[in-house]
Amino acid sequence: ETPRLTRRRKSTDTEKTPTADNKGSGPHSSLAAEKEVVTMNTTAAVEQTTIGEHVVATIPAQEMDEHEGLDEASLREHEEVTKVKNVALLELGPHRMETWYFSPLPKELLSEKGFVEILYVCEFSLHMFPRKSELLRYQARELPKNLRHPPGNEIYRNGNLSMFEVDGFEERIYCQNLCYLAKLFLDHKTLYFDVDPFLFYVLCEVDSRGYHPVGYFSKEKYSDVGYNLACILTFPSHQRKGYGRFLIAFSY
C-alpha cells in the first residue's frame, strides 16, 4: 500500500516517537514539528536522524510508478521529448556532476545540435554559461562582491547551514534558472517559466567564500489543498548528507 501523507494539529495527548524498541510496532509513525504533527500511514521501520537541533524521522521509500497519472499519448510525448539528454555534465562551484535527464534550456546555451558537453553555472546567481571563460569573466566583472548568496531573505542559520527564502515573483530569473537545473535531475517537472506563485527555499553551506547551494524546495504561496511543498531536490554532489530529510522537515 502506498504511504499517504496527512496533516493534523497537535493534540493534547502525548505522541510517541518511534525508537529502536518500538520500531514498526504499529501502522502509524509521526514526525513532530513545533506546531503540527505529520503522520504517515505505513508499516515500514522508521529511522531517526539528528541534523543540528532537528530530529527527523525517515520512512523507507516505497516503489512507485514515476509515470503514474500520464495517459498513453502523454507518455509517448514525454518520452519523445526527453529521451535524449542535452547536457552531459553540470559544473556548479567546485563540483562537476553527470546529469540524469533532459532540461528545456534556452537555445543560446546549446550548440547547433542542441547539446552542451559541460554547463557552467555561477553558484551565487545561477547564471548559466556554455564556456568556462564566460563564467569567469562574469564573476570577475559583473557579480557584485557582496552578492555571494541567493537573492532573498536569510530565514535560518545554524552553524555552516543557511536557508534563504526567494520569492519567484521578485527574482524570476534566479528561480527559473533553479528550475532548469533541477530538471536535469528530475524526470517529471513542469515548472519552468511561471514561478511567480511560488516561494523557493534554498539551503546553502556557508564558508569564507560565500553561500553555496546544496538543495532546495519550493511551495505555493497559496495552496487550496494545503500542500507544504511543490518540488524538492538535493544536488547529487551533496546527497547522502541528510539534507533531503532536513528540507522535508523544514517545509512543515
Coordinates of N, CA and C in Angstrom, one line a residue:
E1 N 0.8 -1.2 0.0 CA 0.0 0.0 0.0 C 0.9 1.2 0.0
T2 N 0.6 2.2 -0.8 CA 1.3 3.5 -0.9 C 1.1 4.3 0.3
P3 N 2.2 4.8 1.0 CA 2.0 5.6 2.1 C 1.2 6.9 1.8
R4 N 0.4 7.4 2.7 CA -0.4 8.6 2.5 C 0.0 9.6 3.5
L5 N 0.3 10.8 3.1 CA 0.8 11.8 4.0 C -0.4 12.7 4.4
T6 N -0.6 12.9 5.6 CA -1.7 13.7 6.1 C -1.2 14.6 7.2
R7 N -1.9 15.7 7.4 CA -1.5 16.7 8.4 C -2.6 16.9 9.4
R8 N -2.3 17.1 10.7 CA -3.3 17.4 11.7 C -2.6 18.2 12.8
R9 N -3.4 19.0 13.5 CA -2.9 19.8 14.6 C -2.5 18.9 15.8
K10 N -1.5 19.3 16.5 CA -1.0 18.6 17.6 C -2.1 18.5 18.7
S11 N -2.4 17.4 19.2 CA -3.4 17.2 20.2 C -2.8 17.3 21.6
T12 N -3.6 17.2 22.6 CA -3.0 17.2 24.0 C -2.5 15.9 24.4
D13 N -2.8 14.8 23.7 CA -2.3 13.5 24.0 C -0.8 13.4 23.7
T14 N -0.1 12.7 24.4 CA 1.3 12.5 24.2 C 1.5 11.6 23.1
E15 N 2.3 12.1 22.1 CA 2.7 11.2 20.9 C 4.0 10.5 21.2
K16 N 4.1 9.3 20.8 CA 5.3 8.5 21.0 C 6.1 8.6 19.7
T17 N 7.3 9.0 19.8 CA 8.2 9.0 18.6 C 8.9 7.6 18.5
P18 N 8.9 7.0 17.3 CA 9.4 5.6 17.2 C 10.8 5.5 17.6
T19 N 11.2 4.5 18.3 CA 12.6 4.3 18.8 C 13.0 2.9 18.4
A20 N 14.2 2.5 18.8 CA 14.7 1.2 18.4 C 13.8 0.1 19.1
D21 N 13.1 0.5 20.2 CA 12.4 -0.5 20.9 C 11.0 -0.8 20.3
N22 N 10.4 0.3 19.7 CA 9.0 0.2 19.2 C 9.0 0.4 17.7
K23 N 10.1 0.3 17.0 CA 10.1 0.5 15.5 C 9.1 -0.5 14.9
G24 N 8.3 0.0 14.0 CA 7.4 -0.9 13.2 C 6.4 -1.6 14.1
S25 N 6.1 -1.2 15.3 CA 5.2 -1.9 16.2 C 3.7 -1.6 15.8
G26 N 3.5 -0.5 15.0 CA 2.1 -0.2 14.7 C 2.1 0.4 13.3
P27 N 0.9 0.7 12.8 CA 0.7 1.2 11.4 C 1.0 2.6 11.3
H28 N 1.2 3.4 12.4 CA 1.3 4.8 12.3 C 2.7 5.2 13.0
S29 N 3.3 6.2 12.3 CA 4.5 6.8 12.9 C 4.3 8.3 12.7
S30 N 5.0 9.1 13.5 CA 4.8 10.5 13.5 C 6.1 11.3 13.5
L31 N 6.1 12.4 12.8 CA 7.2 13.4 12.8 C 6.7 14.6 13.5
A32 N 7.2 14.9 14.6 CA 6.6 16.1 15.4 C 7.3 17.4 15.0
A33 N 6.5 18.4 14.7 CA 7.1 19.7 14.5 C 6.6 20.6 15.6
E34 N 7.0 21.9 15.6 CA 6.7 22.7 16.7 C 5.2 22.9 16.9
K35 N 4.4 23.1 15.8 CA 3.0 23.3 15.9 C 2.2 22.2 15.3
E36 N 2.7 21.3 14.6 CA 1.9 20.3 13.9 C 2.6 19.0 14.0
V37 N 1.8 17.9 13.8 CA 2.3 16.6 13.8 C 2.0 16.0 12.4
V38 N 3.0 15.5 11.7 CA 2.8 14.9 10.4 C 2.8 13.4 10.5
T39 N 1.7 12.8 10.1 CA 1.5 11.4 10.2 C 1.5 10.7 8.9
M40 N 2.3 9.6 8.8 CA 2.3 8.9 7.5 C 2.0 7.4 7.8
N41 N 0.9 6.9 7.2 CA 0.4 5.6 7.4 C 1.3 4.6 6.7
T42 N 2.0 3.8 7.5 CA 2.9 2.8 6.9 C 3.3 1.8 8.0
T43 N 3.7 0.6 7.5 CA 4.2 -0.4 8.4 C 5.7 -0.5 8.4
A44 N 6.4 0.3 7.6 CA 7.8 0.3 7.5 C 8.5 0.8 8.7
A45 N 9.7 0.3 8.9 CA 10.5 0.7 10.1 C 10.9 2.2 9.9
V46 N 11.0 2.9 11.0 CA 11.3 4.4 10.9 C 12.7 4.6 11.5
E47 N 13.5 5.4 10.7 CA 14.8 5.7 11.1 C 14.9 7.1 11.6
Q48 N 15.5 7.4 12.7 CA 15.6 8.8 13.2 C 17.1 9.3 13.0
T49 N 17.1 10.6 12.5 CA 18.4 11.2 12.3 C 18.4 12.6 13.0
T50 N 19.5 13.0 13.6 CA 19.6 14.3 14.2 C 20.4 15.2 13.3
I51 N 19.8 16.3 12.8 CA 20.5 17.3 12.0 C 20.5 18.6 12.7
G52 N 21.6 19.0 13.3 CA 21.6 20.2 14.1 C 20.8 20.0 15.3
E53 N 19.8 20.9 15.4 CA 18.8 20.9 16.5 C 17.6 20.1 16.1
H54 N 17.5 19.6 14.9 CA 16.3 18.9 14.4 C 16.4 17.4 14.5
V55 N 15.4 16.7 14.9 CA 15.3 15.3 14.8 C 14.3 14.9 13.7
V56 N 14.8 14.2 12.7 CA 14.0 13.9 11.5 C 13.8 12.4 11.5
A57 N 12.5 12.0 11.3 CA 12.1 10.6 11.2 C 12.0 10.3 9.7
T58 N 12.7 9.2 9.3 CA 12.7 8.8 7.9 C 12.1 7.5 7.7
I59 N 11.2 7.4 6.7 CA 10.5 6.2 6.4 C 11.0 5.7 5.0
P60 N 11.4 4.4 4.9 CA 12.0 4.0 3.6 C 11.0 4.2 2.5
A61 N 11.6 4.6 1.3 CA 10.8 5.0 0.2 C 10.1 3.7 -0.4
Q62 N 8.9 3.9 -0.8 CA 8.1 2.9 -1.4 C 8.3 2.9 -2.9
E63 N 8.2 1.8 -3.6 CA 8.3 1.7 -5.0 C 7.0 2.2 -5.6
M64 N 7.2 3.2 -6.5 CA 6.0 3.8 -7.2 C 6.3 4.0 -8.7
D65 N 5.3 4.0 -9.5 CA 5.4 4.3 -10.9 C 5.6 5.7 -11.1
E66 N 6.8 6.1 -11.6 CA 7.1 7.5 -11.8 C 6.3 8.2 -12.9
H67 N 5.6 7.3 -13.8 CA 4.8 7.8 -14.8 C 3.3 7.7 -14.5
E68 N 3.0 7.5 -13.2 CA 1.6 7.4 -12.8 C 0.9 8.7 -13.1
G69 N -0.3 8.6 -13.7 CA -1.1 9.8 -14.0 C -1.0 10.2 -15.4
L70 N -0.1 9.7 -16.2 CA 0.1 10.0 -17.6 C -0.7 9.0 -18.5
D71 N -1.5 9.5 -19.4 CA -2.1 8.6 -20.3 C -1.1 8.2 -21.4
E72 N -1.6 7.3 -22.3 CA -0.6 6.8 -23.2 C -0.1 7.8 -24.2
A73 N -0.9 8.7 -24.6 CA -0.4 9.8 -25.5 C 0.6 10.7 -24.8
S74 N 0.2 11.1 -23.6 CA 1.1 12.0 -22.8 C 2.5 11.3 -22.6
L75 N 2.4 10.0 -22.3 CA 3.6 9.2 -22.0 C 4.5 9.2 -23.2
R76 N 3.9 9.0 -24.4 CA 4.7 8.9 -25.7 C 5.3 10.3 -25.9
E77 N 4.6 11.4 -25.7 CA 5.1 12.7 -25.9 C 6.3 13.0 -25.0
H78 N 6.1 12.6 -23.7 CA 7.1 12.8 -22.7 C 8.4 12.1 -23.1
E79 N 8.3 10.8 -23.5 CA 9.5 10.0 -23.8 C 10.2 10.5 -25.1
E80 N 9.4 11.0 -26.0 CA 10.0 11.6 -27.3 C 10.8 12.8 -27.0
V81 N 10.3 13.7 -26.1 CA 11.0 15.0 -25.8 C 12.2 14.8 -25.0
T82 N 12.1 13.8 -24.0 CA 13.1 13.7 -23.0 C 14.1 12.5 -23.2
K83 N 14.0 11.8 -24.3 CA 14.7 10.5 -24.4 C 16.2 10.8 -24.6
V84 N 16.6 12.0 -25.0 CA 18.0 12.3 -25.2 C 18.4 13.5 -24.3
K85 N 19.4 13.3 -23.5 CA 19.9 14.4 -22.6 C 20.6 15.5 -23.5
N86 N 20.4 16.7 -23.1 CA 21.0 17.8 -23.9 C 22.2 18.4 -23.1
V87 N 22.5 17.9 -21.9 CA 23.6 18.4 -21.1 C 24.3 17.1 -20.6
A88 N 25.6 17.0 -20.8 CA 26.3 15.9 -20.3 C 26.7 16.1 -18.8
L89 N 27.3 17.2 -18.5 CA 27.8 17.5 -17.2 C 27.4 18.9 -16.7
L90 N 27.2 19.0 -15.4 CA 26.9 20.3 -14.8 C 28.0 20.6 -13.9
E91 N 28.6 21.8 -14.0 CA 29.6 22.3 -13.1 C 29.0 23.4 -12.3
L92 N 28.9 23.2 -11.0 CA 28.3 24.1 -10.0 C 29.3 24.3 -8.9
G93 N 30.0 25.5 -8.9 CA 31.1 25.7 -7.9 C 32.2 24.7 -8.2
P94 N 32.7 24.0 -7.2 CA 33.8 23.1 -7.4 C 33.3 21.7 -7.8
H95 N 32.1 21.5 -7.9 CA 31.5 20.2 -8.2 C 31.1 20.0 -9.7
R96 N 31.5 18.9 -10.3 CA 31.1 18.6 -11.6 C 30.2 17.3 -11.6
M97 N 29.0 17.4 -12.0 CA 28.0 16.3 -11.8 C 27.5 15.8 -13.2
E98 N 27.4 14.5 -13.3 CA 26.7 14.0 -14.5 C 25.2 14.2 -14.4
T99 N 24.6 14.7 -15.4 CA 23.2 14.9 -15.4 C 22.4 13.6 -15.7
W100 N 21.1 13.7 -15.3 CA 20.3 12.4 -15.5 C 19.2 12.6 -16.5
Y101 N 18.7 13.8 -16.8 CA 17.5 13.9 -17.6 C 17.7 15.2 -18.5
F102 N 16.8 15.3 -19.5 CA 16.7 16.4 -20.4 C 16.2 17.6 -19.6
S103 N 16.6 18.8 -20.0 CA 16.1 20.1 -19.5 C 15.9 21.0 -20.6
P104 N 14.8 21.7 -20.7 CA 14.5 22.7 -21.8 C 15.2 24.0 -21.7
L105 N 16.5 23.9 -21.7 CA 17.3 25.1 -21.5 C 17.2 26.1 -22.7
P106 N 17.4 27.4 -22.4 CA 17.4 28.4 -23.6 C 18.4 27.9 -24.7
K107 N 18.0 28.1 -25.9 CA 18.7 27.6 -27.1 C 20.1 28.2 -27.2
E108 N 20.3 29.5 -26.6 CA 21.6 30.1 -26.8 C 22.7 29.4 -25.9
L109 N 22.3 28.5 -25.0 CA 23.2 27.8 -24.2 C 23.7 26.5 -24.9
L110 N 23.0 26.1 -26.0 CA 23.3 24.8 -26.6 C 24.0 25.0 -28.0
S111 N 24.6 24.0 -28.5 CA 25.2 24.0 -29.8 C 24.2 23.9 -30.9
E112 N 24.6 23.9 -32.1 CA 23.7 23.8 -33.2 C 23.0 22.4 -33.2
K113 N 23.6 21.4 -32.6 CA 23.0 20.1 -32.4 C 22.1 20.0 -31.2
G114 N 21.9 21.1 -30.5 CA 21.1 21.1 -29.3 C 21.7 20.4 -28.1
F115 N 23.0 20.5 -28.0 CA 23.7 19.7 -26.9 C 24.8 20.6 -26.4
V116 N 25.1 20.5 -25.1 CA 26.3 21.1 -24.5 C 27.0 20.1 -23.6
E117 N 28.3 20.0 -23.8 CA 29.1 19.0 -23.0 C 29.1 19.3 -21.5
I118 N 29.5 20.5 -21.2 CA 29.5 21.0 -19.8 C 28.8 22.3 -19.7
L119 N 27.8 22.4 -18.8 CA 27.1 23.6 -18.5 C 27.7 24.2 -17.2
Y120 N 28.2 25.4 -17.3 CA 28.9 26.1 -16.2 C 27.9 27.0 -15.6
V121 N 27.8 26.9 -14.2 CA 26.8 27.7 -13.5 C 27.5 28.5 -12.4
C122 N 27.1 29.8 -12.3 CA 27.6 30.6 -11.1 C 26.8 30.2 -9.9
E123 N 27.4 29.7 -8.9 CA 26.7 29.1 -7.8 C 26.0 30.2 -6.9
F124 N 26.4 31.5 -7.2 CA 25.8 32.6 -6.4 C 24.5 33.2 -7.0
S125 N 24.6 33.3 -8.4 CA 23.5 34.0 -9.1 C 22.7 33.0 -10.0
L126 N 23.3 31.8 -10.2 CA 22.7 30.7 -11.0 C 22.7 31.1 -12.5
H127 N 23.5 32.1 -12.9 CA 23.6 32.4 -14.3 C 24.3 31.2 -15.0
M128 N 23.9 30.8 -16.2 CA 24.5 29.7 -16.9 C 25.3 30.1 -18.1
F129 N 26.3 29.3 -18.4 CA 27.2 29.6 -19.5 C 27.7 28.3 -20.1
P130 N 27.9 28.3 -21.5 CA 28.4 27.2 -22.2 C 29.9 27.0 -22.1
R131 N 30.6 28.1 -21.7 CA 32.0 28.1 -21.7 C 32.6 28.6 -20.3
K132 N 33.6 28.0 -19.8 CA 34.2 28.4 -18.5 C 34.7 29.8 -18.6
S133 N 35.3 30.2 -19.7 CA 35.8 31.6 -19.8 C 34.7 32.6 -19.6
E134 N 33.5 32.3 -20.1 CA 32.4 33.3 -19.9 C 32.0 33.4 -18.4
L135 N 32.0 32.2 -17.7 CA 31.7 32.2 -16.3 C 32.7 33.0 -15.5
L136 N 34.0 32.8 -15.8 CA 35.0 33.5 -15.0 C 34.9 35.0 -15.3
R137 N 34.7 35.4 -16.6 CA 34.6 36.8 -16.9 C 33.4 37.5 -16.2
Y138 N 32.3 36.7 -16.2 CA 31.1 37.3 -15.5 C 31.3 37.4 -14.0
Q139 N 31.9 36.5 -13.4 CA 32.2 36.6 -11.9 C 33.2 37.7 -11.6
A140 N 34.1 37.9 -12.5 CA 35.1 39.0 -12.3 C 34.6 40.4 -12.5
R141 N 33.7 40.5 -13.5 CA 33.2 41.9 -13.8 C 31.8 42.2 -13.3
E142 N 30.9 41.3 -13.3 CA 29.5 41.6 -13.1 C 28.9 41.1 -11.8
L143 N 29.6 40.1 -11.2 CA 29.0 39.6 -9.9 C 29.4 40.6 -8.8
P144 N 28.4 41.2 -8.1 CA 28.7 42.1 -7.0 C 29.4 41.3 -5.9
K145 N 30.4 42.0 -5.3 CA 31.2 41.3 -4.3 C 30.4 41.0 -3.1
N146 N 29.3 41.7 -2.8 CA 28.5 41.5 -1.6 C 27.3 40.6 -1.9
L147 N 27.2 40.1 -3.2 CA 26.1 39.2 -3.5 C 26.6 37.8 -3.8
R148 N 27.0 37.2 -2.7 CA 27.5 35.8 -2.8 C 26.6 34.9 -2.1
H149 N 25.3 35.1 -2.3 CA 24.3 34.3 -1.6 C 23.0 34.4 -2.5
P150 N 22.0 33.5 -2.3 CA 20.8 33.6 -3.0 C 20.1 35.0 -2.8
P151 N 19.4 35.5 -3.8 CA 18.8 36.8 -3.7 C 17.5 36.8 -3.0
G152 N 17.6 36.5 -1.7 CA 16.3 36.5 -0.9 C 16.7 36.8 0.6
N153 N 15.7 36.5 1.4 CA 15.9 36.7 2.9 C 16.4 35.5 3.6
E154 N 17.5 35.7 4.3 CA 18.0 34.6 5.1 C 17.1 34.3 6.3
I155 N 16.5 33.2 6.4 CA 15.5 32.9 7.4 C 15.9 31.9 8.4
Y156 N 17.1 31.3 8.2 CA 17.6 30.2 9.1 C 19.1 30.2 9.0
R157 N 19.7 30.1 10.2 CA 21.2 29.9 10.2 C 21.5 29.0 11.4
N158 N 22.3 28.0 11.2 CA 22.7 27.1 12.2 C 24.1 26.5 11.8
G159 N 25.2 27.0 12.5 CA 26.5 26.5 12.1 C 26.8 27.0 10.7
N160 N 27.2 26.1 9.8 CA 27.5 26.4 8.5 C 26.4 26.2 7.5
L161 N 25.2 26.0 8.0 CA 24.0 25.9 7.2 C 23.1 27.1 7.2
S162 N 22.6 27.5 6.1 CA 21.8 28.7 6.0 C 20.7 28.4 5.0
M163 N 19.5 29.0 5.3 CA 18.3 28.8 4.4 C 17.8 30.2 4.0
F164 N 17.6 30.4 2.6 CA 17.1 31.6 2.1 C 15.7 31.4 1.5
E165 N 14.9 32.3 1.7 CA 13.5 32.3 1.1 C 13.6 33.3 -0.1
V166 N 13.3 32.8 -1.3 CA 13.4 33.6 -2.5 C 12.0 33.6 -3.1
D167 N 11.5 34.8 -3.4 CA 10.1 35.0 -4.0 C 10.2 34.9 -5.5
G168 N 9.5 33.9 -6.1 CA 9.5 33.8 -7.5 C 9.1 35.0 -8.3
F169 N 8.2 35.8 -7.7 CA 7.7 37.0 -8.4 C 8.8 38.1 -8.5
E170 N 9.6 38.2 -7.4 CA 10.6 39.2 -7.3 C 11.9 38.8 -8.0
E171 N 12.2 37.5 -8.0 CA 13.5 37.0 -8.5 C 13.2 36.0 -9.6
R172 N 12.6 36.4 -10.7 CA 12.1 35.4 -11.7 C 13.3 34.7 -12.4
I173 N 14.4 35.4 -12.7 CA 15.5 34.8 -13.5 C 16.2 33.7 -12.6
Y174 N 16.4 34.1 -11.3 CA 17.1 33.1 -10.4 C 16.2 31.9 -10.3
C175 N 15.0 32.1 -10.0 CA 14.1 30.9 -9.8 C 13.9 30.1 -11.1
Q176 N 13.8 30.7 -12.2 CA 13.6 30.0 -13.5 C 14.9 29.1 -13.7
N177 N 16.1 29.7 -13.5 CA 17.3 29.0 -13.7 C 17.4 27.8 -12.7
L178 N 17.0 28.0 -11.5 CA 17.0 27.0 -10.5 C 16.1 25.8 -11.0
C179 N 15.0 26.1 -11.6 CA 14.1 25.1 -12.1 C 14.7 24.4 -13.3
Y180 N 15.4 25.1 -14.2 CA 16.2 24.5 -15.3 C 17.2 23.5 -14.8
L181 N 17.9 23.9 -13.7 CA 19.0 23.0 -13.2 C 18.3 21.8 -12.5
A182 N 17.2 22.0 -11.8 CA 16.5 20.9 -11.1 C 16.0 19.9 -12.1
K183 N 15.6 20.3 -13.3 CA 15.1 19.4 -14.3 C 16.1 18.4 -14.8
L184 N 17.4 18.8 -14.7 CA 18.5 17.9 -15.1 C 18.6 16.7 -14.2
F185 N 17.9 16.7 -13.1 CA 18.0 15.6 -12.1 C 16.6 15.1 -11.7
L186 N 15.6 15.7 -12.3 CA 14.2 15.2 -12.0 C 13.5 14.9 -13.3
D187 N 12.9 13.7 -13.4 CA 12.3 13.3 -14.6 C 11.0 14.1 -14.9
H188 N 10.2 14.2 -13.9 CA 8.9 14.9 -14.1 C 8.9 16.2 -13.3
K189 N 9.0 17.2 -14.1 CA 9.0 18.6 -13.5 C 8.5 19.5 -14.6
T190 N 7.4 20.2 -14.3 CA 6.8 21.0 -15.4 C 6.9 22.5 -15.1
L191 N 7.4 23.0 -14.0 CA 7.5 24.4 -13.6 C 8.8 24.9 -14.2
Y192 N 8.8 25.8 -15.2 CA 10.0 26.5 -15.7 C 9.9 28.0 -15.7
F193 N 8.7 28.5 -16.3 CA 8.6 29.9 -16.5 C 7.7 30.5 -15.5
D194 N 6.6 29.9 -15.1 CA 5.6 30.5 -14.3 C 6.0 30.3 -12.8
V195 N 7.0 31.1 -12.4 CA 7.5 30.9 -11.0 C 6.9 31.9 -10.0
D196 N 6.1 32.8 -10.6 CA 5.5 33.9 -9.7 C 4.7 33.4 -8.5
P197 N 3.9 32.3 -8.6 CA 3.1 31.9 -7.5 C 3.8 31.1 -6.4
F198 N 5.2 31.0 -6.6 CA 5.9 30.1 -5.7 C 7.0 30.8 -4.9
L199 N 7.2 30.2 -3.7 CA 8.4 30.6 -2.9 C 9.4 29.5 -3.0
F200 N 10.7 29.8 -3.1 CA 11.8 28.9 -3.2 C 12.7 29.0 -2.0
Y201 N 12.9 27.9 -1.3 CA 13.8 27.8 -0.1 C 15.1 27.1 -0.5
V202 N 16.1 27.9 -0.5 CA 17.4 27.4 -1.0 C 18.3 27.2 0.2
L203 N 18.8 25.9 0.4 CA 19.7 25.5 1.5 C 21.1 25.7 1.1
C204 N 22.0 26.4 1.9 CA 23.3 26.6 1.5 C 24.3 26.2 2.6
E205 N 25.5 25.8 2.1 CA 26.6 25.6 3.0 C 27.4 26.9 3.0
V206 N 27.8 27.4 4.2 CA 28.5 28.7 4.3 C 30.0 28.5 4.6
D207 N 30.8 29.3 3.9 CA 32.2 29.3 4.2 C 32.7 30.7 3.9
S208 N 34.0 31.0 3.9 CA 34.6 32.3 3.8 C 34.3 32.9 2.4
R209 N 34.1 32.0 1.4 CA 33.8 32.4 0.0 C 32.4 32.9 -0.2
G210 N 31.5 32.4 0.6 CA 30.1 32.8 0.4 C 29.1 31.6 0.7
Y211 N 28.0 31.6 0.1 CA 26.9 30.7 0.4 C 26.8 29.8 -0.8
H212 N 27.0 28.5 -0.6 CA 27.0 27.5 -1.7 C 25.7 26.6 -1.7
P213 N 24.8 26.7 -2.7 CA 23.6 25.9 -2.7 C 23.8 24.4 -2.7
V214 N 23.1 23.7 -1.9 CA 23.2 22.3 -1.8 C 21.9 21.6 -2.2
G215 N 20.8 22.4 -2.1 CA 19.5 21.8 -2.4 C 18.4 22.9 -2.2
Y216 N 17.2 22.5 -2.5 CA 16.1 23.5 -2.4 C 14.7 22.8 -2.4
F217 N 13.7 23.5 -1.9 CA 12.3 23.0 -2.1 C 11.5 24.3 -2.5
S218 N 10.4 24.1 -3.2 CA 9.5 25.1 -3.5 C 8.1 24.8 -3.0
K219 N 7.3 25.9 -2.8 CA 6.0 25.7 -2.3 C 5.1 26.8 -2.8
E220 N 3.8 26.5 -3.0 CA 2.9 27.6 -3.5 C 2.7 28.6 -2.4
K221 N 2.6 29.9 -2.8 CA 2.3 30.9 -1.8 C 0.9 30.7 -1.2
Y222 N 0.0 30.3 -2.0 CA -1.4 30.0 -1.5 C -1.9 28.7 -2.1
S223 N -2.0 27.6 -1.3 CA -2.4 26.3 -1.8 C -3.8 26.0 -1.3
D224 N -4.7 25.7 -2.3 CA -6.1 25.5 -1.9 C -6.2 24.2 -1.1
V225 N -5.2 23.2 -1.4 CA -5.3 21.9 -0.7 C -4.3 21.8 0.4
G226 N -3.6 22.9 0.7 CA -2.7 22.9 1.8 C -1.4 22.1 1.7
Y227 N -0.9 22.0 0.4 CA 0.3 21.3 0.2 C 1.5 22.1 0.8
N228 N 2.4 21.4 1.4 CA 3.5 22.1 2.0 C 4.8 22.2 1.1
L229 N 4.8 21.5 0.0 CA 5.9 21.7 -0.9 C 5.4 21.2 -2.3
A230 N 6.1 21.8 -3.3 CA 5.8 21.5 -4.7 C 6.9 20.7 -5.4
C231 N 8.1 21.0 -5.0 CA 9.3 20.3 -5.6 C 10.4 20.3 -4.6
I232 N 11.2 19.3 -4.7 CA 12.4 19.2 -3.7 C 13.5 18.5 -4.4
L233 N 14.7 19.0 -4.2 CA 15.9 18.5 -4.8 C 17.1 18.7 -3.9
T234 N 18.0 17.7 -3.8 CA 19.3 17.9 -3.2 C 20.3 17.6 -4.4
F235 N 21.2 18.5 -4.7 CA 22.1 18.2 -5.8 C 22.9 17.0 -5.5
P236 N 23.2 16.2 -6.6 CA 23.9 14.9 -6.4 C 25.2 15.0 -5.6
S237 N 25.9 16.2 -5.8 CA 27.2 16.4 -5.1 C 27.0 16.5 -3.6
H238 N 25.8 16.7 -3.1 CA 25.6 16.8 -1.6 C 24.6 15.8 -1.1
Q239 N 24.3 14.8 -1.8 CA 23.4 13.8 -1.4 C 24.0 12.9 -0.3
R240 N 23.2 12.1 0.4 CA 23.6 11.2 1.5 C 24.3 12.0 2.6
K241 N 23.8 13.2 2.8 CA 24.3 14.0 4.0 C 23.2 14.4 4.9
G242 N 22.0 13.9 4.6 CA 20.8 14.2 5.4 C 20.1 15.5 5.0
Y243 N 20.5 16.2 4.0 CA 19.9 17.4 3.6 C 18.5 17.2 3.0
G244 N 18.2 16.1 2.4 CA 16.9 15.9 1.9 C 15.9 15.8 3.0
R245 N 16.2 15.0 4.1 CA 15.4 14.9 5.2 C 15.2 16.3 5.9
F246 N 16.3 17.1 6.0 CA 16.2 18.4 6.6 C 15.2 19.3 5.8
L247 N 15.3 19.3 4.5 CA 14.4 20.1 3.7 C 13.0 19.7 3.9
I248 N 12.7 18.4 3.9 CA 11.3 18.0 4.1 C 10.8 18.4 5.5
A249 N 11.6 18.3 6.5 CA 11.2 18.7 7.9 C 11.0 20.2 7.9
F250 N 11.9 21.0 7.2 CA 11.8 22.4 7.2 C 10.5 22.9 6.5
S251 N 10.0 22.1 5.5 CA 8.8 22.6 4.7 C 7.6 22.6 5.6
Y252 N 7.6 22.0 6.8 CA 6.4 22.0 7.6 C 6.5 23.2 8.6

